[in-house]
Coordinates of C-alpha atoms and ligand atoms in Angstrom, one line a residue:
X1 CA 16.9 27.7 -11.8
X2 CA 18.9 26.3 -8.9
X3 CA 17.6 23.2 -7.3
X4 CA 17.9 22.8 -3.6
X5 CA 20.5 20.1 -3.2
X6 CA 22.0 18.2 -0.2
X7 CA 19.0 18.7 2.0
X8 CA 17.7 15.2 2.4
X9 CA 15.0 15.3 5.0
X10 CA 17.0 16.7 7.8
X11 CA 15.9 20.2 8.8
X12 CA 12.4 20.9 10.0
X13 CA 11.1 23.8 8.0
X14 CA 9.0 26.0 10.0
X15 CA 9.5 29.0 7.8
X16 CA 8.7 28.3 4.2
X17 CA 8.0 25.0 2.7
X18 CA 11.1 22.9 2.0
X19 CA 10.7 20.8 -1.1
X20 CA 11.4 17.1 -0.5
X21 CA 12.8 15.3 -3.6
X22 CA 10.4 12.5 -3.0
X23 CA 7.2 14.5 -2.8
X24 CA 5.2 13.8 -5.9
X25 CA 3.1 16.9 -5.4
X26 CA 5.8 19.4 -4.4
X27 CA 4.8 21.7 -7.3
X28 CA 1.2 20.9 -7.5
X29 CA 0.0 24.4 -6.4
X30 CA 1.8 26.0 -9.3
X31 CA 0.6 23.5 -11.8
X32 CA -3.0 23.8 -10.6
X33 CA -2.8 27.6 -10.8
X34 CA -1.3 27.5 -14.2
X35 CA -4.1 25.4 -15.7
X36 CA -6.9 27.2 -13.9
X37 CA -5.5 30.5 -15.3
X38 CA -5.1 29.1 -18.8
X39 CA -8.4 27.1 -19.1
X40 CA -10.7 28.7 -16.5
X41 CA -13.8 27.3 -18.2
X42 CA -12.6 23.7 -17.6
X43 CA -12.2 24.3 -13.9
X44 CA -15.4 26.0 -13.0
X45 CA -17.9 24.8 -10.5
X46 CA -17.6 21.9 -8.1
X47 CA -15.4 18.9 -8.4
X48 CA -14.5 15.8 -6.5
X49 CA -10.9 16.7 -6.3
X50 CA -8.3 17.8 -8.8
X51 CA -4.8 16.7 -8.0
X52 CA -2.1 15.2 -10.1
X53 CA 1.6 14.4 -9.5
X54 CA 4.2 16.8 -10.8
X55 CA 5.7 14.3 -13.3
X56 CA 2.3 14.0 -15.0
X57 CA 1.6 17.7 -15.4
X58 CA 2.5 17.7 -19.1
X59 CA 0.0 14.9 -19.6
X60 CA -2.8 16.7 -17.9
X61 CA -1.9 20.0 -19.6
X62 CA -1.9 18.2 -22.9
X63 CA -5.4 16.9 -22.4
X64 CA -6.6 20.4 -21.3
X65 CA -5.0 22.0 -24.4
X66 CA -6.7 19.4 -26.6
X67 CA -10.1 20.2 -25.0
X68 CA -9.5 23.9 -25.6
X69 CA -8.3 23.5 -29.1
X70 CA -11.4 21.5 -30.1
X71 CA -13.8 23.6 -28.2
X72 CA -15.1 20.6 -26.3
X73 CA -17.4 21.8 -23.5
X74 CA -15.8 20.0 -20.6
X75 CA -15.5 20.6 -16.9
X76 CA -13.2 18.4 -14.9
X77 CA -14.9 16.4 -12.2
X78 CA -11.8 14.6 -10.9
X79 CA -8.2 14.3 -11.8
X80 CA -6.0 12.0 -9.7
X81 CA -3.6 9.2 -9.5
X82 CA -5.0 5.8 -8.9
X83 CA -3.3 2.5 -9.0
X84 CA -0.3 4.3 -10.4
X85 CA -2.3 5.6 -13.3
X86 CA -3.5 9.1 -14.3
X87 CA -7.3 9.3 -14.1
X88 CA -9.2 12.2 -15.6
X89 CA -13.0 12.4 -15.3
X90 CA -14.9 15.0 -17.0
X91 CA -18.5 16.0 -16.9
X92 CA -20.1 14.5 -20.0
X93 CA -17.6 11.6 -20.3
X94 CA -18.8 8.2 -19.3
X95 CA -18.0 7.3 -15.7
X96 CA -15.6 4.6 -15.0
X97 CA -16.1 1.8 -12.5
X98 CA -13.0 0.4 -10.9
X99 CA -12.2 -2.8 -9.2
X100 CA -9.1 -4.0 -7.6
X101 CA -8.2 -7.6 -7.7
X102 CA -5.6 -9.4 -5.6
X103 CA -3.0 -9.2 -8.3
X104 CA -3.4 -5.6 -9.3
X105 CA -5.9 -3.3 -10.7
X106 CA -8.5 -3.8 -13.4
X107 CA -11.1 -1.4 -14.5
X108 CA -13.8 -1.0 -17.0
X109 CA -15.8 1.8 -18.5
X110 CA -19.5 1.7 -18.1
X111 CA -21.1 4.0 -20.6
X112 CA -24.4 5.7 -20.1
X113 CA -24.4 6.4 -16.4
X114 CA -27.3 8.4 -15.3
X115 CA -26.9 12.0 -15.9
X116 CA -23.9 11.6 -18.2
X117 CA -24.0 12.8 -21.7
X118 CA -22.5 10.6 -24.4
X119 CA -18.8 11.4 -24.5
X120 CA -17.0 13.0 -27.3
X121 CA -15.2 9.9 -28.5
X122 CA -12.1 11.8 -29.3
X123 CA -11.8 13.2 -25.8
X124 CA -12.3 9.8 -24.3
X125 CA -9.5 8.5 -26.6
X126 CA -7.3 11.4 -25.6
X127 CA -7.9 10.7 -21.9
X128 CA -7.1 7.0 -22.4
X129 CA -4.0 8.0 -24.3
X130 CA -2.8 10.1 -21.3
X131 CA -3.7 7.3 -18.9
X132 CA -1.6 4.9 -20.9
X133 CA 1.3 7.3 -21.2
X134 CA 1.2 7.8 -17.4
X135 CA 2.2 4.2 -16.9
X136 CA 5.4 5.0 -18.8
X137 CA 6.0 8.4 -17.3
X138 CA 7.7 8.9 -13.8
X139 CA 5.1 10.6 -11.7
X140 CA 7.8 12.4 -9.8
X141 CA 10.3 13.7 -12.5
X142 CA 8.4 13.1 -15.7
X143 CA 11.1 10.8 -17.2
X144 CA 9.9 8.7 -20.1
X145 CA 13.1 7.4 -21.6
X146 CA 13.6 3.6 -21.5
X147 CA 16.9 3.9 -19.6
X148 CA 15.0 5.5 -16.7
X149 CA 13.2 2.2 -16.2
X150 CA 9.8 3.7 -15.5
X151 CA 7.4 1.2 -14.2
X152 CA 4.5 0.8 -11.9
X153 CA 5.6 -0.2 -8.4
X154 CA 3.9 -1.0 -5.1
X155 CA 4.8 0.2 -1.7
X156 CA 2.8 -1.0 1.3
X157 CA -0.3 -1.4 -0.8
X158 CA 0.2 1.9 -2.6
X159 CA 0.7 1.8 -6.4
X160 CA 2.8 4.4 -8.0
X161 CA 4.7 4.8 -11.3
X162 CA 8.2 6.0 -11.1
X163 CA 11.7 5.7 -12.6
X164 CA 14.5 3.9 -10.9
X165 CA 16.2 7.1 -9.9
X166 CA 13.2 8.6 -8.0
X167 CA 12.2 5.5 -6.1
X168 CA 14.6 5.9 -3.1
X169 CA 13.5 9.6 -2.6
X170 CA 9.8 8.6 -2.9
X171 CA 10.3 5.8 -0.3
X172 CA 12.1 8.3 2.0
X173 CA 9.2 10.7 1.7
X174 CA 6.5 8.2 2.3
X175 CA 8.4 7.0 5.4
X176 CA 8.2 10.5 7.0
X177 CA 5.7 11.0 9.7
X178 CA 2.5 12.4 8.4
X179 CA 3.0 15.8 9.9
X180 CA 6.3 16.2 8.1
X181 CA 4.9 15.5 4.6
Ligands
LIG201 ZN1 11.7 9.9 -11.9

């Protein structure tokens, strides 16, 4: 594999999609296709949006693998990044209400929402584990080692979790005009 190097946001790619090093979702289409092919039963039907940053793909894939291994009848409703954390919502797992306070994000789980089936406790724990791990995993490159200084950061009101090395690229990407992202 050869990574495209030295192309930092200059050329306008009309033919083919250039990969920007600060794009958290540069490889999402491949990751999405991979999991849908491997676990089609988990991705059937309608959903509210399934999208996760490249650096967290192994976390999402890990939860999907766990579901498959244990034969848990789960369909994903929503997978996303929120407040710099990975959130995975499955049909049958208690819904989670979220609130944002001035100094950050807090959330709580409210069990027993209408229409939801009591969650498989182990799956809920597994999802929580992935969520916790996402706060220590760069959502761009997947780095987890302490030397990478992975932490949750905020940029113009947007929370994201990244390592020191990826932050300049992510800032550069976010600064691009919308039609160039
Ligand atoms: Zn990184």
